[in-house]
GROMACS .gro file of C-alpha atoms in nm:
model
  357
    1MET     CA    1   9.544   2.452   5.233
    2LYS     CA    2   9.727   2.286   4.950
    3SER     CA    3   9.661   1.939   5.090
    4TYR     CA    4   9.294   2.029   5.139
    5GLY     CA    5   9.275   2.146   4.778
    6VAL     CA    6   9.439   1.830   4.652
    7ALA     CA    7   9.204   1.619   4.864
    8LEU     CA    8   8.903   1.809   4.734
    9LEU     CA    9   9.023   1.766   4.377
   10LEU     CA   10   9.076   1.394   4.430
   11ALA     CA   11   8.730   1.363   4.584
   12MET     CA   12   8.575   1.540   4.286
   13MET     CA   13   8.764   1.316   4.044
   14LEU     CA   14   8.658   1.004   4.232
   15SER     CA   15   8.298   1.122   4.233
   16ALA     CA   16   8.308   1.189   3.858
   17TRP     CA   17   8.471   0.850   3.797
   18SER     CA   18   8.210   0.676   4.014
   19SER     CA   19   7.927   0.850   3.827
   20THR     CA   20   8.076   0.741   3.495
   21ILE     CA   21   8.095   0.381   3.615
   22GLU     CA   22   7.736   0.391   3.742
   23ALA     CA   23   7.611   0.539   3.417
   24LYS     CA   24   7.771   0.269   3.203
   25PRO     CA   25   7.488   0.060   3.057
   26ILE     CA   26   7.443  -0.296   3.178
   27PRO     CA   27   7.562  -0.529   2.899
   28VAL     CA   28   7.307  -0.779   2.771
   29ARG     CA   29   7.387  -1.076   2.552
   30VAL     CA   30   7.045  -1.242   2.554
   31VAL     CA   31   6.700  -1.124   2.659
   32VAL     CA   32   6.466  -1.405   2.764
   33VAL     CA   33   6.109  -1.289   2.702
   34THR     CA   34   5.822  -1.450   2.892
   35THR     CA   35   5.463  -1.327   2.915
   36PHE     CA   36   5.333  -1.417   3.263
   37GLU     CA   37   5.419  -1.541   3.610
   38LEU     CA   38   5.146  -1.670   3.839
   39GLY     CA   39   5.286  -1.560   4.176
   40ASN     CA   40   5.638  -1.520   4.305
   41ASP     CA   41   5.935  -1.562   4.074
   42SER     CA   42   6.036  -1.877   4.260
   43GLY     CA   43   5.915  -2.130   4.511
   44ASP     CA   44   5.546  -2.156   4.421
   45THR     CA   45   5.322  -2.258   4.130
   46PRO     CA   46   5.530  -2.167   3.825
   47GLY     CA   47   5.445  -1.950   3.531
   48GLU     CA   48   5.665  -1.898   3.226
   49PHE     CA   49   5.935  -1.708   3.417
   50GLN     CA   50   6.004  -1.930   3.716
   51ASN     CA   51   6.216  -2.200   3.553
   52TRP     CA   52   6.446  -1.934   3.409
   53VAL     CA   53   6.481  -1.759   3.744
   54GLU     CA   54   6.557  -2.077   3.934
   55ARG     CA   55   6.756  -2.281   3.683
   56LEU     CA   56   6.951  -2.054   3.449
   57PRO     CA   57   6.950  -1.881   3.701
   58LEU     CA   58   6.848  -1.513   3.704
   59PRO     CA   59   6.939  -1.413   4.061
   60LYS     CA   60   6.946  -1.032   4.049
   61VAL     CA   61   6.620  -0.837   4.069
   62ILE     CA   62   6.612  -0.509   3.875
   63GLU     CA   63   6.316  -0.282   3.938
   64PHE     CA   64   6.118  -0.198   3.626
   65PRO     CA   65   5.834   0.037   3.726
   66GLN     CA   66   5.764   0.142   3.367
   67GLY     CA   67   5.685  -0.219   3.275
   68TYR     CA   68   5.466  -0.501   3.394
   69HIS     CA   69   5.703  -0.694   3.621
   70SER     CA   70   6.048  -0.653   3.771
   71LEU     CA   71   6.339  -0.774   3.558
   72ARG     CA   72   6.591  -1.045   3.645
   73TYR     CA   73   6.959  -1.057   3.546
   74ASN     CA   74   7.252  -1.299   3.546
   75ALA     CA   75   7.566  -1.086   3.557
   76GLU     CA   76   7.804  -1.370   3.466
   77LYS     CA   77   7.610  -1.478   3.159
   78GLN     CA   78   7.480  -1.125   3.092
   79VAL     CA   79   7.130  -1.262   3.037
   80LEU     CA   80   6.827  -1.046   3.115
   81GLY     CA   81   6.478  -1.183   3.178
   82ILE     CA   82   6.150  -0.998   3.132
   83VAL     CA   83   5.782  -1.075   3.195
   84THR     CA   84   5.581  -0.863   2.952
   85GLY     CA   85   5.231  -0.933   3.075
   86GLU     CA   86   4.979  -1.120   2.863
   87GLY     CA   87   4.832  -0.986   2.540
   88SER     CA   88   4.969  -0.790   2.249
   89LEU     CA   89   4.927  -0.449   2.415
   90ARG     CA   90   5.125  -0.538   2.726
   91GLY     CA   91   5.379  -0.724   2.516
   92ALA     CA   92   5.440  -0.419   2.297
   93ALA     CA   93   5.447  -0.170   2.585
   94SER     CA   94   5.682  -0.373   2.805
   95ILE     CA   95   5.932  -0.440   2.526
   96MET     CA   96   5.932  -0.074   2.419
   97ALA     CA   97   5.988   0.030   2.781
   98LEU     CA   98   6.282  -0.208   2.808
   99GLY     CA   99   6.428  -0.107   2.472
  100MET     CA  100   6.427   0.262   2.565
  101ASP     CA  101   6.566   0.205   2.916
  102PRO     CA  102   6.911   0.372   2.925
  103ARG     CA  103   7.032   0.131   3.193
  104PHE     CA  104   7.082  -0.147   2.935
  105ASP     CA  105   7.297  -0.196   2.627
  106LEU     CA  106   7.076  -0.409   2.401
  107SER     CA  107   7.246  -0.322   2.074
  108LYS     CA  108   7.393  -0.671   2.023
  109ALA     CA  109   7.143  -0.869   2.228
  110TYR     CA  110   6.962  -1.176   2.104
  111TRP     CA  111   6.594  -1.203   2.198
  112VAL     CA  112   6.442  -1.541   2.280
  113VAL     CA  113   6.067  -1.545   2.334
  114ALA     CA  114   5.998  -1.860   2.538
  115ALA     CA  115   5.627  -1.894   2.605
  116ILE     CA  116   5.335  -2.134   2.589
  117ALA     CA  117   5.067  -2.158   2.322
  118GLY     CA  118   4.783  -2.356   2.176
  119VAL     CA  119   4.879  -2.611   1.913
  120ASP     CA  120   4.710  -2.745   1.601
  121PRO     CA  121   4.680  -3.124   1.645
  122THR     CA  122   4.726  -3.174   1.272
  123VAL     CA  123   5.086  -3.056   1.319
  124ALA     CA  124   5.211  -3.142   1.668
  125SER     CA  125   5.126  -3.278   2.012
  126VAL     CA  126   5.082  -3.110   2.348
  127GLY     CA  127   5.412  -3.067   2.529
  128SER     CA  128   5.593  -3.007   2.199
  129ALA     CA  129   5.814  -2.705   2.123
  130ALA     CA  130   5.797  -2.510   1.796
  131TRP     CA  131   6.049  -2.257   1.662
  132ALA     CA  132   5.859  -2.009   1.444
  133GLU     CA  133   5.989  -1.854   1.124
  134TRP     CA  134   5.663  -1.676   1.038
  135ILE     CA  135   5.434  -1.483   1.274
  136ALA     CA  136   5.101  -1.388   1.115
  137ASP     CA  137   4.868  -1.131   1.272
  138ARG     CA  138   4.506  -1.250   1.276
  139ASP     CA  139   4.383  -0.930   1.447
  140LEU     CA  140   4.434  -0.717   1.137
  141ASN     CA  141   4.118  -0.789   0.938
  142PHE     CA  142   3.766  -0.694   0.847
  143GLU     CA  143   3.510  -0.917   1.013
  144ILE     CA  144   3.148  -1.006   0.937
  145ASP     CA  145   2.954  -1.226   1.173
  146PRO     CA  146   2.910  -1.569   1.008
  147ARG     CA  147   2.532  -1.527   1.040
  148ASP     CA  148   2.551  -1.220   0.815
  149MET     CA  149   2.812  -1.328   0.560
  150PRO     CA  150   2.732  -1.462   0.211
  151ALA     CA  151   2.653  -1.833   0.207
  152ASP     CA  152   2.947  -1.916  -0.020
  153TRP     CA  153   3.211  -1.750   0.200
  154PRO     CA  154   3.434  -1.987   0.401
  155THR     CA  155   3.480  -1.730   0.681
  156GLY     CA  156   3.372  -1.387   0.793
  157HIS     CA  157   3.734  -1.271   0.830
  158ILE     CA  158   3.853  -1.063   0.535
  159PRO     CA  159   4.202  -0.919   0.482
  160LEU     CA  160   4.228  -0.544   0.522
  161GLY     CA  161   4.243  -0.397   0.174
  162ARG     CA  162   4.021  -0.669   0.026
  163SER     CA  163   3.643  -0.726   0.018
  164LYS     CA  164   3.628  -1.106   0.017
  165PRO     CA  165   3.805  -1.382   0.212
  166TYR     CA  166   4.150  -1.464   0.073
  167GLN     CA  167   4.097  -1.234  -0.226
  168GLN     CA  168   4.393  -1.213  -0.464
  169PRO     CA  169   4.633  -1.055  -0.505
  170THR     CA  170   4.749  -1.069  -0.145
  171PRO     CA  171   4.808  -0.715  -0.013
  172PRO     CA  172   5.161  -0.614   0.092
  173LEU     CA  173   5.259  -0.756   0.429
  174GLU     CA  174   5.313  -0.406   0.568
  175ARG     CA  175   5.039  -0.148   0.523
  176ILE     CA  176   4.923   0.167   0.698
  177ASN     CA  177   4.721  -0.040   0.950
  178GLY     CA  178   5.012  -0.259   1.052
  179VAL     CA  179   5.221  -0.562   0.958
  180ASN     CA  180   5.015  -0.865   0.857
  181ALA     CA  181   5.299  -1.117   0.888
  182ARG     CA  182   5.661  -1.107   0.994
  183HIS     CA  183   5.937  -1.330   0.863
  184LEU     CA  184   6.207  -1.390   1.121
  185ASN     CA  185   6.572  -1.448   1.031
  186ALA     CA  186   6.544  -1.793   0.872
  187GLY     CA  187   6.912  -1.876   0.916
  188LEU     CA  188   6.898  -1.802   1.289
  189VAL     CA  189   6.574  -1.999   1.330
  190ASN     CA  190   6.722  -2.297   1.146
  191TRP     CA  191   7.032  -2.279   1.365
  192ALA     CA  192   6.823  -2.282   1.685
  193PHE     CA  193   6.615  -2.571   1.557
  194HIS     CA  194   6.923  -2.770   1.455
  195LEU     CA  195   7.077  -2.712   1.798
  196THR     CA  196   6.769  -2.843   1.980
  197GLU     CA  197   6.582  -3.079   1.747
  198ASN     CA  198   6.706  -3.396   1.919
  199ILE     CA  199   6.621  -3.286   2.273
  200LYS     CA  200   6.400  -3.546   2.436
  201LEU     CA  201   6.100  -3.377   2.590
  202ASP     CA  202   5.912  -3.507   2.891
  203ASP     CA  203   5.624  -3.743   2.830
  204THR     CA  204   5.382  -3.821   3.111
  205PRO     CA  205   5.076  -4.040   3.168
  206ALA     CA  206   4.867  -3.721   3.169
  207LEU     CA  207   4.995  -3.624   2.824
  208GLN     CA  208   4.931  -3.974   2.696
  209THR     CA  209   4.573  -3.952   2.821
  210ILE     CA  210   4.524  -3.620   2.644
  211ARG     CA  211   4.669  -3.756   2.319
  212ALA     CA  212   4.437  -4.056   2.332
  213GLY     CA  213   4.150  -3.819   2.261
  214TYR     CA  214   4.294  -3.738   1.917
  215PRO     CA  215   4.311  -4.076   1.737
  216ASN     CA  216   4.254  -3.922   1.393
  217TYR     CA  217   4.556  -3.690   1.413
  218PRO     CA  218   4.887  -3.878   1.370
  219ASN     CA  219   5.103  -3.582   1.480
  220ALA     CA  220   4.889  -3.529   1.788
  221GLN     CA  221   4.955  -3.892   1.883
  222LYS     CA  222   5.332  -3.845   1.898
  223PRO     CA  223   5.519  -3.793   2.224
  224PRO     CA  224   5.629  -3.428   2.261
  225PHE     CA  225   5.893  -3.324   2.009
  226VAL     CA  226   6.083  -3.020   1.881
  227LEU     CA  227   5.983  -2.883   1.541
  228LYS     CA  228   5.977  -2.577   1.322
  229GLY     CA  229   5.624  -2.442   1.322
  230ASP     CA  230   5.477  -2.101   1.259
  231GLU     CA  231   5.247  -1.890   1.473
  232ILE     CA  232   4.912  -1.722   1.431
  233ALA     CA  233   4.896  -1.431   1.674
  234ALA     CA  234   4.561  -1.289   1.785
  235SER     CA  235   4.423  -1.117   2.092
  236ASP     CA  236   4.127  -1.352   2.108
  237TRP     CA  237   4.180  -1.704   2.237
  238TRP     CA  238   4.000  -1.914   1.978
  239LEU     CA  239   3.910  -2.282   1.966
  240GLY     CA  240   3.726  -2.515   1.729
  241GLU     CA  241   3.739  -2.656   1.378
  242HIS     CA  242   3.629  -2.347   1.186
  243MET     CA  243   3.870  -2.117   1.366
  244ASN     CA  244   4.150  -2.370   1.325
  245THR     CA  245   4.086  -2.389   0.950
  246LEU     CA  246   4.089  -2.009   0.936
  247ALA     CA  247   4.430  -2.007   1.107
  248GLN     CA  248   4.571  -2.258   0.858
  249GLN     CA  249   4.438  -2.065   0.558
  250TRP     CA  250   4.533  -1.725   0.702
  251MET     CA  251   4.895  -1.838   0.733
  252VAL     CA  252   4.902  -1.977   0.379
  253TYR     CA  253   4.746  -1.658   0.242
  254TRP     CA  254   4.988  -1.414   0.405
  255THR     CA  255   5.304  -1.619   0.354
  256GLY     CA  256   5.235  -1.736   0.001
  257GLY     CA  257   5.227  -2.093   0.124
  258LYS     CA  258   5.569  -2.071   0.291
  259GLY     CA  259   5.439  -2.084   0.648
  260ARG     CA  260   5.247  -2.357   0.829
  261ALA     CA  261   5.020  -2.257   1.115
  262THR     CA  262   5.126  -2.458   1.419
  263THR     CA  263   5.080  -2.253   1.735
  264THR     CA  264   4.846  -1.978   1.843
  265ALA     CA  265   4.938  -1.705   2.091
  266MET     CA  266   4.864  -1.342   2.171
  267GLU     CA  267   5.177  -1.136   2.234
  268ASP     CA  268   5.428  -1.182   1.955
  269CYS     CA  269   5.304  -0.931   1.698
  270GLY     CA  270   5.311  -0.663   1.967
  271ILE     CA  271   5.657  -0.771   2.082
  272LEU     CA  272   5.787  -0.771   1.725
  273GLN     CA  273   5.631  -0.433   1.648
  274SER     CA  274   5.820  -0.273   1.936
  275LEU     CA  275   6.142  -0.449   1.840
  276SER     CA  276   6.094  -0.326   1.483
  277PHE     CA  277   6.067   0.037   1.594
  278LEU     CA  278   6.360  -0.007   1.834
  279SER     CA  279   6.563  -0.152   1.548
  280GLN     CA  280   6.490   0.159   1.342
  281ALA     CA  281   6.636   0.360   1.631
  282LYS     CA  282   6.947   0.134   1.630
  283ARG     CA  283   6.876   0.024   1.986
  284VAL     CA  284   6.823  -0.345   1.899
  285ASP     CA  285   6.887  -0.578   1.606
  286LEU     CA  286   6.562  -0.722   1.467
  287GLU     CA  287   6.755  -0.999   1.294
  288ARG     CA  288   6.848  -1.144   1.635
  289VAL     CA  289   6.498  -1.250   1.739
  290LEU     CA  290   6.379  -1.605   1.805
  291VAL     CA  291   6.027  -1.716   1.898
  292LEU     CA  292   5.978  -2.050   2.074
  293ARG     CA  293   5.622  -2.149   2.159
  294THR     CA  294   5.543  -2.467   2.350
  295ALA     CA  295   5.212  -2.650   2.335
  296SER     CA  296   4.997  -2.623   2.646
  297ASN     CA  297   4.665  -2.723   2.486
  298TYR     CA  298   4.506  -2.828   2.159
  299THR     CA  299   4.310  -2.584   1.945
  300LEU     CA  300   4.064  -2.857   1.842
  301PRO     CA  301   3.837  -3.056   2.072
  302ALA     CA  302   3.900  -3.423   2.137
  303VAL     CA  303   3.682  -3.696   1.995
  304ASN     CA  304   3.328  -3.677   2.140
  305GLN     CA  305   3.401  -3.329   2.275
  306THR     CA  306   3.258  -2.998   2.152
  307ALA     CA  307   3.449  -2.672   2.117
  308ALA     CA  308   3.243  -2.528   2.404
  309GLN     CA  309   3.336  -2.823   2.626
  310LEU     CA  310   3.703  -2.775   2.538
  311LEU     CA  311   3.673  -2.408   2.630
  312GLU     CA  312   3.512  -2.494   2.963
  313SER     CA  313   3.796  -2.729   3.048
  314GLU     CA  314   4.069  -2.477   2.961
  315ALA     CA  315   3.922  -2.138   3.049
  316SER     CA  316   3.968  -2.090   3.424
  317GLU     CA  317   4.337  -1.993   3.463
  318ASP     CA  318   4.671  -2.056   3.293
  319ASP     CA  319   4.757  -2.341   3.527
  320ALA     CA  320   4.433  -2.523   3.433
  321LEU     CA  321   4.557  -2.582   3.077
  322SER     CA  322   4.573  -2.951   2.999
  323ALA     CA  323   4.950  -2.961   2.935
  324PHE     CA  324   5.049  -2.656   3.136
  325ILE     CA  325   5.346  -2.789   3.336
  326PRO     CA  326   5.493  -2.996   3.047
  327SER     CA  327   5.476  -2.688   2.821
  328LEU     CA  328   5.664  -2.480   3.079
  329GLU     CA  329   5.925  -2.753   3.109
  330ALA     CA  330   5.960  -2.772   2.731
  331ALA     CA  331   6.009  -2.395   2.702
  332TYR     CA  332   6.305  -2.407   2.938
  333LYS     CA  333   6.442  -2.739   2.819
  334VAL     CA  334   6.451  -2.625   2.454
  335GLY     CA  335   6.511  -2.254   2.503
  336SER     CA  336   6.795  -2.272   2.756
  337PRO     CA  337   7.050  -2.452   2.532
  338VAL     CA  338   7.012  -2.170   2.280
  339VAL     CA  339   7.043  -1.902   2.548
  340ASN     CA  340   7.346  -2.070   2.706
  341GLU     CA  341   7.517  -2.129   2.372
  342LEU     CA  342   7.485  -1.762   2.280
  343ALA     CA  343   7.582  -1.632   2.624
  344ASN     CA  344   7.866  -1.873   2.697
  345HIS     CA  345   8.033  -1.827   2.358
  346TRP     CA  346   7.978  -1.455   2.326
  347SER     CA  347   8.307  -1.390   2.148
  348ARG     CA  348   8.177  -1.610   1.867
  349TYR     CA  349   7.828  -1.463   1.842
  350ARG     CA  350   7.865  -1.099   1.941
  351ASP     CA  351   7.944  -0.976   1.592
  352HIS     CA  352   7.855  -1.279   1.382
  353MET     CA  353   7.509  -1.433   1.405
  354PRO     CA  354   7.484  -1.812   1.390
  355SER     CA  355   7.305  -1.934   1.081
  356LEU     CA  356   7.215  -2.245   0.885
  357PRO     CA  357   7.064  -2.262   0.536
   0.00000   0.00000   0.00000
């Protein structure tokens, strides 16, 4: 009886120990955030996730029923990958679901958004990669159809809290309706840019053909390059000269001239809103967020092309974008050195964030 009792006690202790081990959160050094995948995670036409899965790699599948897509994990590097789904709503919901998931310890994790975007040809060329310091929300506004607005207005988009376009003084960035612009950790952004600015990005005959349609834009004529460039986030996918000018002026207005509109995308204000709330709950560190957007298409039409014709050429599916594959390559080629540096030298970066002036 004594031996049976001892055996039972040992079994109970082992069971309790096993449960404790299983309950220990999975450590995460870096979260790679992508927004879509076209099919399987590997072996077919790629979306934003596939290069990370195959090359980093991210071999382990972790089910994520409360989110858009299953997660992927590299246990050696302690890097977690997520596909949020496209759009601000799915971006916000998926990141909140991940942040509240008790299976993961995200308290020290760095977040690297690596996704494609439209690009302003006055600033950069297709295939280029831009690290953003400012993310401005273009969805938060009053709007009057241009056919109904006063003749002297430059746009029908008006800041919430104001009655005319770009009316001064600029309202506070954060109001009851939301956050109009977010300023990421400038030191961390500068560090990431410095680490990657000399990476040579792929140039192709197809990219050269696209660039040839923009002879009046010197930056659009350049082979793909790495830059610092800020993002206008909006749920509508806009194109054309008037909308491009609005994006440029919207960024200047909300950042006091500190930001320069470079890329346009949908998800990042939603992603950052969830990370902000999670930071308040001490589950993540909002200062450890990087946003890398790579240029899959121009926001302005080429010479002798209308905005409607540009839309027709780009509108079918993600993989129809003019620089789709080069932009995916650029996201991995520029984003992965940052992810690997953080993950492979964790003792250096766990408690002390990298930074440059």
